[in-house]
């Protein structure tokens, strides 16, 4: 694991920046307009060696730490946040869940495919009627000899349609029992596992979000992750790391919007001078830059704790809460600086504005982050 200012990190950032400029930037508007999920792009990121950034080399991963992971998400998201979102969900949710709680056999079977980008992963916790209230989930896994039979629906699932493998949390015990849920690895093609509708979204439109439906889907007990009844606790631990991902995603959105606004403010002239000369505009840019700096420091702190296997629940919630709320304000200010142009699809800030909002909702809303933080400070 490397220092956040190391030479290795700068090399990774440079190669991701070049990759994004060449392979993502020319397609941003087209993918957004058509809600196209570019599966081949993730295969290419796999060839670049970053689809298993946290996965040890023995399973085909890059064996890197959270500072590198944050930097990669940030670089991708500065160009297209929806690609950053899919990249984060694949790495921190599905892949990381198998890495953290899988048996040696499960790791050897799935991690090389996920880390190479040959497969993309999905992670299913949310249901139509249970978002933050996960303990009321209705998706069940009933024991039948050496098998579990899954029934129910998961929604708002990143890669719910295209993911070749999903980690699914289902109820194996009583309602409202935190030890009444278990996690399973389910492969696409398993009988009774299908994709439902794909969501038509405000932003993050090139990141696929779809339902996963289980209809008498039989899974062998060897697909259970960890022990029966540990699913909820596992999910909460995975979300601790996932919140660092969303903080990094928020940073990417914020920096992308800020850099576009900064550059535009120097070029756009009104009353015979660049608009950046006006205090109203320069003060907006000051607020944006300060919020980005604060978001970065909170995210780096959480990444450092995670790298050292220290408790990170409060710090990752703070980073996610602050950075996500900040990126919405920054994207909004960027649109304002662009004026009428900011409201058109010809300029990039309109898309950053739409994409930003998801950061305050995904992987625990801002309100849930406040609950998590308040429990720690009280």
CSV table of C-alpha atoms in Angstrom, one decimal:
chain,number,residue,atom,x,y,z
A,1,UNK,CA,0.0,0.0,0.0
A,2,UNK,CA,1.4,3.3,-1.0
A,3,UNK,CA,1.5,6.8,0.3
A,4,UNK,CA,-1.1,9.1,-1.3
A,5,UNK,CA,1.6,11.3,-2.8
A,6,UNK,CA,3.8,8.5,-4.1
A,7,UNK,CA,5.4,8.3,-7.6
A,8,UNK,CA,3.4,5.0,-8.2
A,9,UNK,CA,0.2,6.8,-7.5
A,10,UNK,CA,1.0,9.6,-9.9
A,11,UNK,CA,1.8,7.0,-12.6
A,12,UNK,CA,-1.6,5.3,-12.0
A,13,UNK,CA,-3.4,8.7,-12.1
A,14,UNK,CA,-1.6,9.6,-15.4
A,15,UNK,CA,-2.6,6.4,-17.1
A,16,UNK,CA,-6.2,6.6,-16.0
A,17,UNK,CA,-6.4,10.2,-17.1
A,18,UNK,CA,-5.1,9.3,-20.6
A,19,UNK,CA,-7.5,6.3,-20.7
A,20,UNK,CA,-10.5,8.5,-19.8
A,21,UNK,CA,-9.5,11.2,-22.3
A,22,UNK,CA,-9.2,8.6,-25.1
A,23,UNK,CA,-11.9,6.1,-24.4
A,24,UNK,CA,-14.6,7.9,-22.3
A,25,UNK,CA,-14.6,11.6,-23.2
A,26,UNK,CA,-15.6,11.3,-26.9
A,27,UNK,CA,-18.7,9.2,-25.9
A,28,UNK,CA,-20.0,10.9,-22.8
A,29,UNK,CA,-23.0,12.7,-24.4
A,30,UNK,CA,-24.0,9.8,-26.6
A,31,UNK,CA,-23.9,7.3,-23.7
A,32,UNK,CA,-25.8,9.7,-21.5
A,33,UNK,CA,-28.5,10.3,-24.2
A,34,UNK,CA,-29.1,6.7,-25.0
A,35,UNK,CA,-28.4,5.3,-21.5
A,36,UNK,CA,-25.9,3.0,-23.1
A,37,UNK,CA,-23.9,0.8,-20.6
A,38,UNK,CA,-20.4,0.4,-22.2
A,39,UNK,CA,-19.5,-3.1,-21.1
A,40,UNK,CA,-16.5,-3.2,-23.4
A,41,UNK,CA,-15.0,-0.2,-21.6
A,42,UNK,CA,-14.9,-2.2,-18.4
A,43,UNK,CA,-13.2,-5.1,-20.2
A,44,UNK,CA,-10.6,-2.5,-21.3
A,45,UNK,CA,-10.2,-1.2,-17.8
A,46,UNK,CA,-9.6,-4.8,-16.8
A,47,UNK,CA,-6.8,-5.0,-19.4
A,48,UNK,CA,-5.4,-1.9,-17.8
A,49,UNK,CA,-5.2,-3.8,-14.5
A,50,UNK,CA,-7.6,-1.7,-12.4
A,51,UNK,CA,-10.8,-3.7,-12.2
A,52,UNK,CA,-9.6,-5.5,-9.1
A,53,UNK,CA,-7.7,-2.6,-7.6
A,54,UNK,CA,-8.0,-3.8,-4.0
A,55,UNK,CA,-7.7,-7.5,-4.9
A,56,UNK,CA,-4.4,-9.2,-4.0
A,57,UNK,CA,-2.1,-10.2,-6.9
A,58,UNK,CA,-2.5,-13.9,-6.2
A,59,UNK,CA,-6.2,-13.6,-7.4
A,60,UNK,CA,-5.3,-11.5,-10.4
A,61,UNK,CA,-5.8,-8.1,-8.9
A,62,UNK,CA,-3.6,-5.0,-8.6
A,63,UNK,CA,-3.1,-5.5,-4.8
A,64,UNK,CA,-3.3,-1.7,-4.2
A,65,UNK,CA,-4.8,0.3,-1.4
A,66,UNK,CA,-7.6,2.8,-0.9
A,67,UNK,CA,-5.5,5.9,-1.9
A,68,UNK,CA,-5.0,4.5,-5.4
A,69,UNK,CA,-8.7,3.4,-5.5
A,70,UNK,CA,-9.9,6.9,-4.6
A,71,UNK,CA,-7.6,8.5,-7.2
A,72,UNK,CA,-8.9,6.2,-9.9
A,73,UNK,CA,-12.6,6.8,-9.2
A,74,UNK,CA,-11.9,10.5,-9.1
A,75,UNK,CA,-10.1,10.6,-12.4
A,76,UNK,CA,-12.8,8.6,-14.2
A,77,UNK,CA,-15.6,10.6,-12.6
A,78,UNK,CA,-14.1,14.0,-13.6
A,79,UNK,CA,-14.8,12.9,-17.2
A,80,UNK,CA,-18.0,10.8,-16.7
A,81,UNK,CA,-19.4,10.2,-13.2
A,82,UNK,CA,-21.7,7.4,-14.4
A,83,UNK,CA,-18.6,5.3,-15.4
A,84,UNK,CA,-17.1,6.2,-12.0
A,85,UNK,CA,-20.2,4.9,-10.3
A,86,UNK,CA,-20.2,1.6,-12.2
A,87,UNK,CA,-16.4,1.2,-11.5
A,88,UNK,CA,-17.0,1.9,-7.8
A,89,UNK,CA,-19.9,-0.5,-7.5
A,90,UNK,CA,-18.0,-3.4,-9.2
A,91,UNK,CA,-14.9,-2.9,-7.0
A,92,UNK,CA,-16.2,-1.9,-3.6
A,93,UNK,CA,-19.4,-3.9,-3.4
A,94,UNK,CA,-19.5,-7.2,-5.3
A,95,UNK,CA,-15.7,-7.8,-5.7
A,96,UNK,CA,-14.9,-6.6,-2.2
A,97,UNK,CA,-17.6,-8.6,-0.5
A,98,UNK,CA,-16.3,-11.8,-2.0
A,99,UNK,CA,-12.7,-10.8,-1.2
A,100,UNK,CA,-13.6,-9.9,2.4
A,101,UNK,CA,-16.0,-12.8,3.3
A,102,UNK,CA,-15.5,-15.5,0.7
A,103,UNK,CA,-13.8,-18.9,1.3
A,104,UNK,CA,-10.5,-19.6,-0.5
A,105,UNK,CA,-12.5,-21.6,-3.0
A,106,UNK,CA,-14.9,-18.8,-3.7
A,107,UNK,CA,-12.1,-16.3,-4.1
A,108,UNK,CA,-10.2,-18.5,-6.5
A,109,UNK,CA,-13.3,-19.0,-8.5
A,110,UNK,CA,-14.6,-15.5,-8.8
A,111,UNK,CA,-12.0,-12.9,-8.1
A,112,UNK,CA,-9.8,-13.5,-11.2
A,113,UNK,CA,-12.8,-13.1,-13.5
A,114,UNK,CA,-13.9,-9.9,-11.7
A,115,UNK,CA,-10.4,-8.4,-11.4
A,116,UNK,CA,-9.6,-9.0,-15.1
A,117,UNK,CA,-12.8,-7.2,-16.1
A,118,UNK,CA,-13.9,-10.3,-17.9
A,119,UNK,CA,-16.9,-10.3,-15.6
A,120,UNK,CA,-18.6,-7.3,-14.0
A,121,UNK,CA,-20.3,-7.7,-10.6
A,122,UNK,CA,-23.6,-6.6,-9.0
A,123,UNK,CA,-24.6,-6.3,-5.3
A,124,UNK,CA,-28.1,-6.7,-4.1
A,125,UNK,CA,-29.4,-5.3,-0.8
A,126,UNK,CA,-32.1,-2.8,-1.7
A,127,UNK,CA,-35.7,-3.9,-2.5
A,128,UNK,CA,-38.8,-2.0,-3.8
A,129,UNK,CA,-40.1,-1.4,-0.2
A,130,UNK,CA,-36.9,-1.5,1.8
A,131,UNK,CA,-34.2,1.0,1.0
A,132,UNK,CA,-32.5,2.2,4.3
A,133,UNK,CA,-34.9,-0.1,6.2
A,134,UNK,CA,-33.0,-3.3,5.1
A,135,UNK,CA,-34.1,-5.4,8.1
A,136,UNK,CA,-37.6,-5.6,6.7
A,137,UNK,CA,-36.4,-7.2,3.4
A,138,UNK,CA,-38.9,-9.6,1.8
A,139,UNK,CA,-36.4,-11.5,-0.5
A,140,UNK,CA,-36.1,-14.9,1.2
A,141,UNK,CA,-33.7,-17.9,1.0
A,142,UNK,CA,-35.2,-21.0,2.3
A,143,UNK,CA,-33.2,-24.2,3.0
A,144,UNK,CA,-33.9,-27.3,1.0
A,145,UNK,CA,-31.4,-30.0,1.7
A,146,UNK,CA,-28.0,-28.8,0.3
A,147,UNK,CA,-29.7,-25.9,-1.4
A,148,UNK,CA,-31.2,-22.5,-0.7
A,149,UNK,CA,-34.3,-21.4,-2.7
A,150,UNK,CA,-34.3,-17.7,-3.4
A,151,UNK,CA,-37.6,-15.8,-3.9
A,152,UNK,CA,-38.0,-12.0,-4.2
A,153,UNK,CA,-36.9,-8.9,-6.0
A,154,UNK,CA,-33.9,-6.5,-5.6
A,155,UNK,CA,-34.0,-3.1,-7.2
A,156,UNK,CA,-31.8,-0.1,-7.9
A,157,UNK,CA,-29.1,-2.6,-8.6
A,158,UNK,CA,-26.0,-1.4,-10.5
A,159,UNK,CA,-25.4,-4.0,-13.3
A,160,UNK,CA,-28.6,-5.8,-12.3
A,161,UNK,CA,-29.0,-6.8,-16.0
A,162,UNK,CA,-25.5,-7.1,-17.3
A,163,UNK,CA,-23.5,-8.3,-14.2
A,164,UNK,CA,-22.3,-11.9,-14.7
A,165,UNK,CA,-22.3,-12.5,-10.9
A,166,UNK,CA,-24.2,-10.9,-8.0
A,167,UNK,CA,-23.8,-10.9,-4.3
A,168,UNK,CA,-27.3,-11.0,-2.9
A,169,UNK,CA,-28.4,-10.5,0.7
A,170,UNK,CA,-31.6,-12.4,1.5
A,171,UNK,CA,-33.6,-13.3,4.6
A,172,UNK,CA,-32.9,-16.7,6.1
A,173,UNK,CA,-34.5,-15.9,9.5
A,174,UNK,CA,-37.1,-13.8,11.2
A,175,UNK,CA,-38.1,-10.3,10.0
A,176,UNK,CA,-36.3,-7.5,11.9
A,177,UNK,CA,-33.6,-9.9,13.2
A,178,UNK,CA,-30.2,-8.5,12.3
A,179,UNK,CA,-28.9,-12.1,12.3
A,180,UNK,CA,-31.8,-13.2,10.1
A,181,UNK,CA,-30.1,-12.4,6.8
A,182,UNK,CA,-27.4,-14.2,4.7
A,183,UNK,CA,-25.3,-13.3,1.7
A,184,UNK,CA,-25.0,-15.5,-1.4
A,185,UNK,CA,-23.1,-15.5,-4.7
A,186,UNK,CA,-25.5,-16.0,-7.6
A,187,UNK,CA,-24.2,-16.4,-11.2
A,188,UNK,CA,-26.1,-15.1,-14.2
A,189,UNK,CA,-27.7,-18.0,-16.0
A,190,UNK,CA,-28.8,-19.7,-12.7
A,191,UNK,CA,-32.3,-21.0,-13.3
A,192,UNK,CA,-34.9,-18.6,-11.7
A,193,UNK,CA,-32.5,-15.6,-11.7
A,194,UNK,CA,-33.6,-12.9,-14.2
A,195,UNK,CA,-33.3,-9.2,-14.8
A,196,UNK,CA,-36.4,-6.9,-14.5
A,197,UNK,CA,-36.8,-3.4,-15.7
A,198,UNK,CA,-33.9,-1.0,-16.3
A,199,UNK,CA,-34.5,2.3,-14.6
A,200,UNK,CA,-34.8,5.5,-16.7
A,201,UNK,CA,-32.8,8.0,-14.6
A,202,UNK,CA,-32.2,11.7,-14.2
A,203,UNK,CA,-28.4,11.3,-14.1
A,204,UNK,CA,-25.7,8.6,-14.1
A,205,UNK,CA,-27.4,7.4,-17.2
A,206,UNK,CA,-24.5,5.3,-18.6
A,207,UNK,CA,-24.4,3.3,-15.4
A,208,UNK,CA,-26.9,0.5,-15.6
A,209,UNK,CA,-29.5,0.3,-12.8
A,210,UNK,CA,-32.0,-2.6,-13.0
A,211,UNK,CA,-34.1,-5.0,-11.0
A,212,UNK,CA,-32.9,-8.6,-10.2
A,213,UNK,CA,-35.7,-11.1,-9.8
A,214,UNK,CA,-35.5,-14.5,-8.1
A,215,UNK,CA,-38.2,-17.0,-8.7
A,216,UNK,CA,-37.5,-20.3,-7.0
A,217,UNK,CA,-33.9,-19.8,-7.7
A,218,UNK,CA,-31.9,-22.8,-6.3
A,219,UNK,CA,-28.4,-22.0,-5.1
A,220,UNK,CA,-26.1,-24.7,-3.6
A,221,UNK,CA,-25.0,-24.1,0.0
A,222,UNK,CA,-21.4,-23.7,-1.3
A,223,UNK,CA,-22.5,-20.2,-2.6
A,224,UNK,CA,-23.2,-18.9,0.9
A,225,UNK,CA,-20.8,-16.1,1.8
A,226,UNK,CA,-19.5,-16.5,5.4
A,227,UNK,CA,-21.9,-18.1,7.8
A,228,UNK,CA,-25.7,-18.2,7.7
A,229,UNK,CA,-27.2,-15.2,9.5
A,230,UNK,CA,-24.1,-12.9,8.9
A,231,UNK,CA,-25.4,-11.2,5.8
A,232,UNK,CA,-26.6,-7.9,7.4
A,233,UNK,CA,-23.4,-7.4,9.4
A,234,UNK,CA,-21.3,-8.2,6.3
A,235,UNK,CA,-23.3,-5.6,4.2
A,236,UNK,CA,-22.8,-2.9,6.9
A,237,UNK,CA,-19.0,-3.5,6.8
A,238,UNK,CA,-19.0,-3.5,3.0
A,239,UNK,CA,-20.9,-0.2,3.0
A,240,UNK,CA,-18.2,1.4,5.2
A,241,UNK,CA,-15.7,1.0,2.3
A,242,UNK,CA,-18.4,1.8,-0.2
A,243,UNK,CA,-18.9,5.2,1.3
A,244,UNK,CA,-15.3,6.0,0.6
A,245,UNK,CA,-16.1,5.2,-3.0
A,246,UNK,CA,-19.0,7.5,-3.1
A,247,UNK,CA,-16.9,10.3,-1.5
A,248,UNK,CA,-14.3,9.8,-4.2
A,249,UNK,CA,-17.1,9.8,-6.9
A,250,UNK,CA,-18.4,13.0,-5.4
A,251,UNK,CA,-14.9,14.5,-5.5
A,252,UNK,CA,-14.7,13.6,-9.2
A,253,UNK,CA,-18.0,15.3,-10.0
A,254,UNK,CA,-17.0,18.4,-8.0
A,255,UNK,CA,-13.6,18.7,-9.6
A,256,UNK,CA,-15.0,18.2,-13.1
A,257,UNK,CA,-17.7,20.9,-12.6
A,258,UNK,CA,-15.2,23.3,-10.8
A,259,UNK,CA,-12.5,23.0,-13.5
A,260,UNK,CA,-15.1,23.6,-16.3
A,261,UNK,CA,-16.4,26.6,-14.5
A,262,UNK,CA,-13.0,28.0,-13.7
A,263,UNK,CA,-11.9,27.7,-17.3
A,264,UNK,CA,-15.1,29.2,-18.6
A,265,UNK,CA,-15.0,32.2,-16.2
A,266,UNK,CA,-11.6,33.2,-17.6
A,267,UNK,CA,-12.8,33.0,-21.2
A,268,UNK,CA,-16.3,34.4,-21.0
A,269,UNK,CA,-16.4,38.2,-21.2
A,270,UNK,CA,-19.1,40.6,-20.0
A,271,UNK,CA,-18.8,44.4,-19.6
A,272,UNK,CA,-15.5,44.3,-21.4
A,273,UNK,CA,-13.7,41.8,-19.1
A,274,UNK,CA,-13.6,38.2,-18.1
A,275,UNK,CA,-16.4,37.3,-15.6
A,276,UNK,CA,-13.8,35.8,-13.3
A,277,UNK,CA,-12.8,39.5,-12.5
A,278,UNK,CA,-16.2,40.0,-10.8
A,279,UNK,CA,-16.2,39.3,-7.1
A,280,UNK,CA,-19.6,37.5,-7.4
A,281,UNK,CA,-18.0,34.9,-9.6
A,282,UNK,CA,-14.6,34.7,-8.0
A,283,UNK,CA,-16.2,34.2,-4.5
A,284,UNK,CA,-18.3,31.3,-6.0
A,285,UNK,CA,-15.0,29.7,-7.3
A,286,UNK,CA,-13.4,30.2,-3.8
A,287,UNK,CA,-16.3,28.4,-2.1
A,288,UNK,CA,-16.1,25.6,-4.7
A,289,UNK,CA,-12.3,25.2,-4.3
A,290,UNK,CA,-12.5,25.2,-0.5
A,291,UNK,CA,-15.3,22.5,-0.4
A,292,UNK,CA,-13.2,20.3,-2.8
A,293,UNK,CA,-10.2,20.6,-0.5
A,294,UNK,CA,-12.2,19.7,2.6
A,295,UNK,CA,-13.9,16.8,0.8
A,296,UNK,CA,-10.4,15.5,-0.3
A,297,UNK,CA,-9.0,15.7,3.2
A,298,UNK,CA,-12.0,13.8,4.7
A,299,UNK,CA,-11.8,11.2,2.0
A,300,UNK,CA,-8.0,10.8,2.4
A,301,UNK,CA,-8.5,10.4,6.2
A,302,UNK,CA,-11.0,7.6,5.7
A,303,UNK,CA,-8.8,5.9,3.0
A,304,UNK,CA,-5.8,6.0,5.4
A,305,UNK,CA,-7.8,4.3,8.2
A,306,UNK,CA,-9.1,1.7,5.8
A,307,UNK,CA,-5.6,0.9,4.5
A,308,UNK,CA,-4.5,0.4,8.2
A,309,UNK,CA,-7.5,-1.8,8.9
A,310,UNK,CA,-8.8,0.6,11.5
A,311,UNK,CA,-12.4,1.4,12.4
A,312,UNK,CA,-13.7,3.7,9.7
A,313,UNK,CA,-17.5,3.8,10.1
A,314,UNK,CA,-17.7,7.4,11.4
A,315,UNK,CA,-15.0,8.8,9.1
A,316,UNK,CA,-16.3,7.2,5.9
A,317,UNK,CA,-19.8,8.4,6.7
A,318,UNK,CA,-18.5,11.9,7.3
A,319,UNK,CA,-16.5,11.9,4.0
A,320,UNK,CA,-19.5,10.5,2.1
A,321,UNK,CA,-21.9,13.0,3.7
A,322,UNK,CA,-19.8,16.1,3.3
A,323,UNK,CA,-18.4,15.3,-0.2
A,324,UNK,CA,-21.7,14.3,-1.7
A,325,UNK,CA,-23.6,17.4,-0.4
A,326,UNK,CA,-20.7,19.6,-1.5
A,327,UNK,CA,-20.6,18.2,-5.0
A,328,UNK,CA,-24.3,19.1,-5.5
A,329,UNK,CA,-23.6,22.7,-4.4
A,330,UNK,CA,-20.5,22.9,-6.6
A,331,UNK,CA,-22.3,21.5,-9.7
A,332,UNK,CA,-25.1,24.0,-9.1
A,333,UNK,CA,-22.7,26.9,-8.8
A,334,UNK,CA,-20.9,25.7,-12.0
A,335,UNK,CA,-24.2,25.9,-13.9
A,336,UNK,CA,-24.8,29.4,-12.5
A,337,UNK,CA,-21.3,30.6,-13.6
A,338,UNK,CA,-22.1,29.3,-17.1
A,339,UNK,CA,-25.4,31.1,-17.1
A,340,UNK,CA,-27.7,30.2,-20.0
A,341,UNK,CA,-24.9,28.0,-21.5
A,342,UNK,CA,-24.9,26.0,-18.3
A,343,UNK,CA,-28.4,24.9,-18.9
A,344,UNK,CA,-27.6,23.3,-22.3
A,345,UNK,CA,-26.2,19.9,-23.2
A,346,UNK,CA,-23.5,21.6,-25.3
A,347,UNK,CA,-21.5,22.4,-22.1
A,348,UNK,CA,-20.5,19.7,-19.6
A,349,UNK,CA,-21.8,21.3,-16.3
A,350,UNK,CA,-25.5,20.4,-17.0
A,351,UNK,CA,-24.6,16.7,-16.9
A,352,UNK,CA,-22.5,17.1,-13.7
A,353,UNK,CA,-25.5,18.8,-12.1
A,354,UNK,CA,-27.8,15.9,-13.0
A,355,UNK,CA,-25.2,13.2,-12.0
A,356,UNK,CA,-24.3,14.9,-8.7
A,357,UNK,CA,-27.6,14.3,-7.0
A,358,UNK,CA,-27.2,10.5,-6.9
A,359,UNK,CA,-24.1,10.9,-4.6
A,360,UNK,CA,-26.4,12.1,-1.8
A,361,UNK,CA,-28.7,9.1,-2.2
A,362,UNK,CA,-26.6,6.0,-3.1
A,363,UNK,CA,-25.0,3.7,-0.5
A,364,UNK,CA,-27.0,5.4,2.3
A,365,UNK,CA,-28.7,8.8,2.0
A,366,UNK,CA,-27.3,11.9,3.7
A,367,UNK,CA,-29.9,11.5,6.3
A,368,UNK,CA,-28.7,7.9,7.0
A,369,UNK,CA,-25.1,9.2,7.2
A,370,UNK,CA,-26.2,11.7,9.9
A,371,UNK,CA,-27.7,8.8,11.9
A,372,UNK,CA,-24.5,6.8,11.6
A,373,UNK,CA,-22.3,9.8,12.6
A,374,UNK,CA,-24.6,10.9,15.4
A,375,UNK,CA,-24.5,7.4,16.9
A,376,UNK,CA,-20.7,7.7,17.1
A,377,UNK,CA,-20.5,11.2,18.5
A,378,UNK,CA,-23.2,10.7,21.1
